[in-house]
mmCIF file of C-alpha atoms and ligand atoms in Angstrom:
data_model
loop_
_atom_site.group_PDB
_atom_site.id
_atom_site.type_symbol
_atom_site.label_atom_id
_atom_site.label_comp_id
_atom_site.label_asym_id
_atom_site.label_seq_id
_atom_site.Cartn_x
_atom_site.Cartn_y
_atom_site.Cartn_z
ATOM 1 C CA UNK A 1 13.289 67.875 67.550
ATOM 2 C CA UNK A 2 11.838 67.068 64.081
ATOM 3 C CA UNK A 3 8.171 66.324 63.575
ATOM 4 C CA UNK A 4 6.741 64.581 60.917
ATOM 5 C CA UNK A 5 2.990 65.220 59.608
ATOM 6 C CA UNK A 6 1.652 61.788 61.508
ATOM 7 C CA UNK A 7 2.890 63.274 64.722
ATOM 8 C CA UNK A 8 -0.169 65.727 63.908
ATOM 9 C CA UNK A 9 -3.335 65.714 65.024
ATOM 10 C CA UNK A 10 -7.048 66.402 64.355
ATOM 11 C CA UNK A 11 -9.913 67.896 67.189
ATOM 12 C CA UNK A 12 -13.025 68.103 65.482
ATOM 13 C CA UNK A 13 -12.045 70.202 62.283
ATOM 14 C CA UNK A 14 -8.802 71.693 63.337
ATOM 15 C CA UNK A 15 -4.807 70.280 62.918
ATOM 16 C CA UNK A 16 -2.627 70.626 65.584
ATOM 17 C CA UNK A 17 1.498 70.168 65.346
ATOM 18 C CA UNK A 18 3.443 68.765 68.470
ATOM 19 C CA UNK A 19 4.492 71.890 69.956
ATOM 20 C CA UNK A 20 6.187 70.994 73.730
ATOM 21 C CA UNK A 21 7.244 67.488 74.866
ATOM 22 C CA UNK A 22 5.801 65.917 77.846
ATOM 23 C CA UNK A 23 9.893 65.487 79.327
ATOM 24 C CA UNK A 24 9.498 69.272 78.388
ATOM 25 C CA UNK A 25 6.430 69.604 80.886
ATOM 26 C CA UNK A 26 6.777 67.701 83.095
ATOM 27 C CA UNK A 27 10.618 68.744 84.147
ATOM 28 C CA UNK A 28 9.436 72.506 84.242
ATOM 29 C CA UNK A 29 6.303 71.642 86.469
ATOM 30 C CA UNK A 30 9.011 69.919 89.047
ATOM 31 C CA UNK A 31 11.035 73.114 88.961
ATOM 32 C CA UNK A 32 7.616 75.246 89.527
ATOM 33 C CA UNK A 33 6.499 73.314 92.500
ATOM 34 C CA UNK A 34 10.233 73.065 94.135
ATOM 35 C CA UNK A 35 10.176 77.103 93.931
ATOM 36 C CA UNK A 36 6.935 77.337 95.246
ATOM 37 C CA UNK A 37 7.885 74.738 97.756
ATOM 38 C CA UNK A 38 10.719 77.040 98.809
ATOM 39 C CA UNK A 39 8.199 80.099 98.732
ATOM 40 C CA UNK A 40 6.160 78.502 100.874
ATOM 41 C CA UNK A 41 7.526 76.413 103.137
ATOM 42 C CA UNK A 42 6.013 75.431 106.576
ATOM 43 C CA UNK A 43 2.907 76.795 105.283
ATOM 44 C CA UNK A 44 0.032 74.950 103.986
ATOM 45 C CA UNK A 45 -1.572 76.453 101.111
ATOM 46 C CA UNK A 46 -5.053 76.338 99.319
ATOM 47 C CA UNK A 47 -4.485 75.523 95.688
ATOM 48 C CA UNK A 48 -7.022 77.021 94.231
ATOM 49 C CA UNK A 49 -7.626 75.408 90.145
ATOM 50 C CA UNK A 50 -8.715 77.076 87.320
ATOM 51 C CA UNK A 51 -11.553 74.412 85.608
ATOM 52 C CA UNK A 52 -11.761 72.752 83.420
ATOM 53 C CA UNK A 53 -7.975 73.725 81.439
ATOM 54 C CA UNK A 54 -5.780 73.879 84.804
ATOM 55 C CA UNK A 55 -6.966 70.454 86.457
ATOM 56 C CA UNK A 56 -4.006 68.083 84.959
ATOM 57 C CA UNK A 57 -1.112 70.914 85.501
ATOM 58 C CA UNK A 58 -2.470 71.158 89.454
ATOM 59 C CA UNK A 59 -2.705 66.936 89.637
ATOM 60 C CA UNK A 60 1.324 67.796 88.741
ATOM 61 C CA UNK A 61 2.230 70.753 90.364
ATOM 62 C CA UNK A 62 0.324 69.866 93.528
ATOM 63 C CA UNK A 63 2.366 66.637 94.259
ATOM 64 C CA UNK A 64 5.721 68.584 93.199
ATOM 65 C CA UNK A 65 5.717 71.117 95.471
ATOM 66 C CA UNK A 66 5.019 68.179 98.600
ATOM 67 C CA UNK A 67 2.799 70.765 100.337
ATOM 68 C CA UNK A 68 0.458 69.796 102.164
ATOM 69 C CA UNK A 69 -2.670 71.499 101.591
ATOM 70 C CA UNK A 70 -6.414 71.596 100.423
ATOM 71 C CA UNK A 71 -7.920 71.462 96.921
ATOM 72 C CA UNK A 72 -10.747 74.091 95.712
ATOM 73 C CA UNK A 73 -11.894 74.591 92.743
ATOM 74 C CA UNK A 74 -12.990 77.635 90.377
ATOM 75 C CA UNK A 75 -14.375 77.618 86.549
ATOM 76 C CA UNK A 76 -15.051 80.419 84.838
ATOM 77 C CA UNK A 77 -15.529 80.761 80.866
ATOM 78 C CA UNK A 78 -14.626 83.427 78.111
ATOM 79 C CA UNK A 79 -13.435 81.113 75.560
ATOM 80 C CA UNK A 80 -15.861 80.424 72.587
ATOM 81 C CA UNK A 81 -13.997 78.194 69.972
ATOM 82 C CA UNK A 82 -10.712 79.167 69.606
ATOM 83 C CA UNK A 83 -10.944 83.125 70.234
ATOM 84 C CA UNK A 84 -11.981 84.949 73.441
ATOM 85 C CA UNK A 85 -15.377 86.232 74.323
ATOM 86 C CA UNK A 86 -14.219 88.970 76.527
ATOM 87 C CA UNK A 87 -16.830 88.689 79.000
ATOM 88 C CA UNK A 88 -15.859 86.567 81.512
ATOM 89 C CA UNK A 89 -18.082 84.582 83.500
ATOM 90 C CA UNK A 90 -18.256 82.642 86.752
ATOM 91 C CA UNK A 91 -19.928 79.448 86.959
ATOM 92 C CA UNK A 92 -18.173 77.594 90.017
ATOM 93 C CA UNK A 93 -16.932 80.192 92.482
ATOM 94 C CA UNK A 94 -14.209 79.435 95.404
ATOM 95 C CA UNK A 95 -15.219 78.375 98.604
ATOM 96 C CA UNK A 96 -14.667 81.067 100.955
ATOM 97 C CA UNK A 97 -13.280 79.204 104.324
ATOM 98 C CA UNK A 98 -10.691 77.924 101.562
ATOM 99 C CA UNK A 99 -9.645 80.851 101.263
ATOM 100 C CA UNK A 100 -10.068 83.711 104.070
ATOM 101 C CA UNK A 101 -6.743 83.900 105.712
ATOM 102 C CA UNK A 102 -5.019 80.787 103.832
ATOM 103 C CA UNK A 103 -1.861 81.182 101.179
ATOM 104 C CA UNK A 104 -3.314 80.512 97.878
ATOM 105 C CA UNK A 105 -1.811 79.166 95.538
ATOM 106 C CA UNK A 106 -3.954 80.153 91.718
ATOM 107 C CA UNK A 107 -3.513 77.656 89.240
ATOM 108 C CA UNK A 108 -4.288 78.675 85.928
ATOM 109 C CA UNK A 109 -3.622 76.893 82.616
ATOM 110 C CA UNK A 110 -3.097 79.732 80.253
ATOM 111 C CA UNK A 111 -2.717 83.695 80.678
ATOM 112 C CA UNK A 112 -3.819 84.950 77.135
ATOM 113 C CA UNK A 113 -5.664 88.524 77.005
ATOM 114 C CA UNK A 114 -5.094 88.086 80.966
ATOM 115 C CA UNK A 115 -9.405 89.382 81.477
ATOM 116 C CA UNK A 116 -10.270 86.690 83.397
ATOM 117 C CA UNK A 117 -7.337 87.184 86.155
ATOM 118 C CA UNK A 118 -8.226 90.566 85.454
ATOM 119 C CA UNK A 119 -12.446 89.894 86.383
ATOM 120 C CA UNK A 120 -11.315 87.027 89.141
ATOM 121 C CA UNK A 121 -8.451 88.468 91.300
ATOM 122 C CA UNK A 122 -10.204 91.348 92.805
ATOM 123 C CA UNK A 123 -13.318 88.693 93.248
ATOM 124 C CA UNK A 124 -10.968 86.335 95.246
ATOM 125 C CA UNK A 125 -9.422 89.251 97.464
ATOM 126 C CA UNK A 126 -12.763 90.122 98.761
ATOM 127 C CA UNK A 127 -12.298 86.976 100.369
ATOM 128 C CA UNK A 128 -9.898 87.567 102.716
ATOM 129 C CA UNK A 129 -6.773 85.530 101.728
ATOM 130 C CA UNK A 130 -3.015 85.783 103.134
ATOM 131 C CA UNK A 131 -1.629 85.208 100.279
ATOM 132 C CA UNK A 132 -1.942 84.919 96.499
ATOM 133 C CA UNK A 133 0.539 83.651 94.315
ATOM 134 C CA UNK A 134 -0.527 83.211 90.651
ATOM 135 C CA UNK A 135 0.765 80.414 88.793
ATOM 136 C CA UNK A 136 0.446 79.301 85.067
ATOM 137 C CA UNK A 137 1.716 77.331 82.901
ATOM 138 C CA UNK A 138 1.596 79.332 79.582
ATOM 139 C CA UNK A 139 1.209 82.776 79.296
ATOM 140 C CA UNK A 140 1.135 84.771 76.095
ATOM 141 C CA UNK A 141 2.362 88.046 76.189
ATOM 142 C CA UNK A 142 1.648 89.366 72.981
ATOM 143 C CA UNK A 143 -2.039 88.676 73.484
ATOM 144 C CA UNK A 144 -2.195 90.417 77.063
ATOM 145 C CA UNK A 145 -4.542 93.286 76.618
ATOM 146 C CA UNK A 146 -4.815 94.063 80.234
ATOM 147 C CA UNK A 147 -1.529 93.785 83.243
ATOM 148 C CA UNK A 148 -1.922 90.895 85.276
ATOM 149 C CA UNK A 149 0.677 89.953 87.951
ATOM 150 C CA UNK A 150 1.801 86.693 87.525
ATOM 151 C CA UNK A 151 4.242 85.175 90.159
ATOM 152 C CA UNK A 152 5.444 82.138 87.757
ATOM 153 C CA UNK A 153 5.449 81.037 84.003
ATOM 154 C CA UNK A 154 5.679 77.526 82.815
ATOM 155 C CA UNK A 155 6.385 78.709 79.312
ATOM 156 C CA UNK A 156 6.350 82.108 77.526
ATOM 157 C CA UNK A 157 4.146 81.032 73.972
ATOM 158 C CA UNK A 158 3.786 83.380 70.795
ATOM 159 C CA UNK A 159 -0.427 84.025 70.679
ATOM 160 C CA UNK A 160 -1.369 80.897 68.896
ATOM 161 C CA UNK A 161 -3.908 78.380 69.762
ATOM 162 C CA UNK A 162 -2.907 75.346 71.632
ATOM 163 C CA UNK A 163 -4.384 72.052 73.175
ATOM 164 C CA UNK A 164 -3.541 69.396 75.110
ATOM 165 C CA UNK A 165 -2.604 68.622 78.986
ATOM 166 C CA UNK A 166 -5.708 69.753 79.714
ATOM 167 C CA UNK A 167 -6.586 72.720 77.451
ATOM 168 C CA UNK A 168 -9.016 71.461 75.090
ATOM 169 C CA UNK A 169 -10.310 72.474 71.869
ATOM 170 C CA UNK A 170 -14.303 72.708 71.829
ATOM 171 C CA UNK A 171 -14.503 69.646 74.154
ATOM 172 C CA UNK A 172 -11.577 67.953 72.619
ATOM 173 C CA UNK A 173 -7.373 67.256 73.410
ATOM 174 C CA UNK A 174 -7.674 67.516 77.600
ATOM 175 C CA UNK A 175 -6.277 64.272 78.042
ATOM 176 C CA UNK A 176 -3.191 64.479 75.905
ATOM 177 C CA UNK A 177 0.072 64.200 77.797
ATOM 178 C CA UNK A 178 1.992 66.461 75.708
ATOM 179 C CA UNK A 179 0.678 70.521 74.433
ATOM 180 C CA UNK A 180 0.023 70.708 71.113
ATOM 181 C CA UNK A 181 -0.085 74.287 68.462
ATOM 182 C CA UNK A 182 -2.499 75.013 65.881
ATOM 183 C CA UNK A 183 -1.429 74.100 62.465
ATOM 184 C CA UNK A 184 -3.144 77.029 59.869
ATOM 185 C CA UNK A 185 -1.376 75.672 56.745
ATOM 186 C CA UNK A 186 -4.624 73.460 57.150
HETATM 187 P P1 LIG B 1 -7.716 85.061 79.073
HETATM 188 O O1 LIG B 1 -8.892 85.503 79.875
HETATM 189 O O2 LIG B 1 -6.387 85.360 79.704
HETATM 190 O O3 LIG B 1 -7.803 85.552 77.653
HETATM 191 O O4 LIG B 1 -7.810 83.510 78.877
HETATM 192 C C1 LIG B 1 -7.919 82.659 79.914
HETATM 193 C C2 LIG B 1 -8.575 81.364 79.521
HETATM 194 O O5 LIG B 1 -8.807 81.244 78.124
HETATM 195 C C3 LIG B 1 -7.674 80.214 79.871
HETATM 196 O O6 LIG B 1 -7.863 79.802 81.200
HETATM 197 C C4 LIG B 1 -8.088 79.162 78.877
HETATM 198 O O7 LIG B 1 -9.190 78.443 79.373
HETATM 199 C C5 LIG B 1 -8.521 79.945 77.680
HETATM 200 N N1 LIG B 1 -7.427 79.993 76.672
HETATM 201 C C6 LIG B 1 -6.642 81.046 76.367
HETATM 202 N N2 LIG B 1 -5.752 80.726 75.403
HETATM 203 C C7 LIG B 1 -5.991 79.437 75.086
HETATM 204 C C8 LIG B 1 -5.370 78.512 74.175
HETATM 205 O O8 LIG B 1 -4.424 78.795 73.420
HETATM 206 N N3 LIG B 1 -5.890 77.257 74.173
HETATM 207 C C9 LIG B 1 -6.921 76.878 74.964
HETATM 208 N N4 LIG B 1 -7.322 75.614 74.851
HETATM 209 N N5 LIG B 1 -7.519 77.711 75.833
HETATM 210 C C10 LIG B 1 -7.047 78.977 75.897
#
């Protein structure tokens, strides 16, 4: 589809071109959860969500795979603007009965140099879990610096900058409904 510049938009100093359609999305998170509902059927996973980026893809995902199961919560940080720090820190860790002996289903937003599955997944196997099966909904395998096994991919995205459906930009872009790329002919 054909954009024109008003379908752009601006986060704080930064312009962004429409880059996938929420139709797009939202028909490749059904497909996600029915194969994960088919992975793990009669089973009632933890889904365990990546703050802040990951929260509006597991609202989706969640209800598409018609699971039941419980809701816990992780955040950890290594982005500073639009490049990453590297060190990756935790500031809301998972809560261990959620996940000793339960199916867990990661949701991440993004896979980019891949350090913070790198940092967390050995911290979340110390906690005893059945299961771990990582999803995401972009990963960007020509930034990967370090292997990371990823169970299933939204999209595969060149190693460019985007916002929207819950990535943000310093702050900015979580609550649009579609994923926008960064524009640098601005
Ligand atoms: P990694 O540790 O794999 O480099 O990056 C993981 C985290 O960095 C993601 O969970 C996400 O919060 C952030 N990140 C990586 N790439 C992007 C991007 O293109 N846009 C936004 N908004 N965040 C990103």
């Amino acid at each position: 589809m054909a954009y024109d510049k008003s379908d752009h938009i601006q986060l704080h100093e930064l312009r962004f071109r429409p880059y996938l359609e929420t139709t797009e999305i939202q028909e490749r998170v059904t497909q996600l959860g029915q194969e994960l509902r088919q992975r793990l059927y009669g089973k009632k996973p933890t889904y365990l969500v990546m703050l802040k980026g990951a929260f509006m893809f597991a609202a989706d995902l969640m209800r598409a795979t018609r699971l039941h199961g419980e809701v816990c919560f992780v955040r950890t940080s290594s982005y500073e603007g639009t490049e990453s720090g590297g060190t990756v820190r935790m500031h809301l860790a998972p809560e261990p009965d959620l996940v000793k002996d339960r199916d867990v289903v990661l949701i991440e937003d993004i896979v980019d140099s891949g350090l913070t599955m790198q940092a967390f997944l050995p911290e979340l196997e110390k906690l005893g879990p059945s299961s771990v099966t990582l999803v995401t909904l972009l990963h960007k395998p020509e930034a990967q610096q370090v292997p990371v096994k990823i169970d299933l991919v939204g999209f595969t995205i060149p190693p460019k900058f985007v916002v929207g459906y819950g990535l943000d930009y310093d702050g900015l872009g979580r609550q649009l409904p579609a994923i926008y790329q960064l524009d640098e002919a601005y």
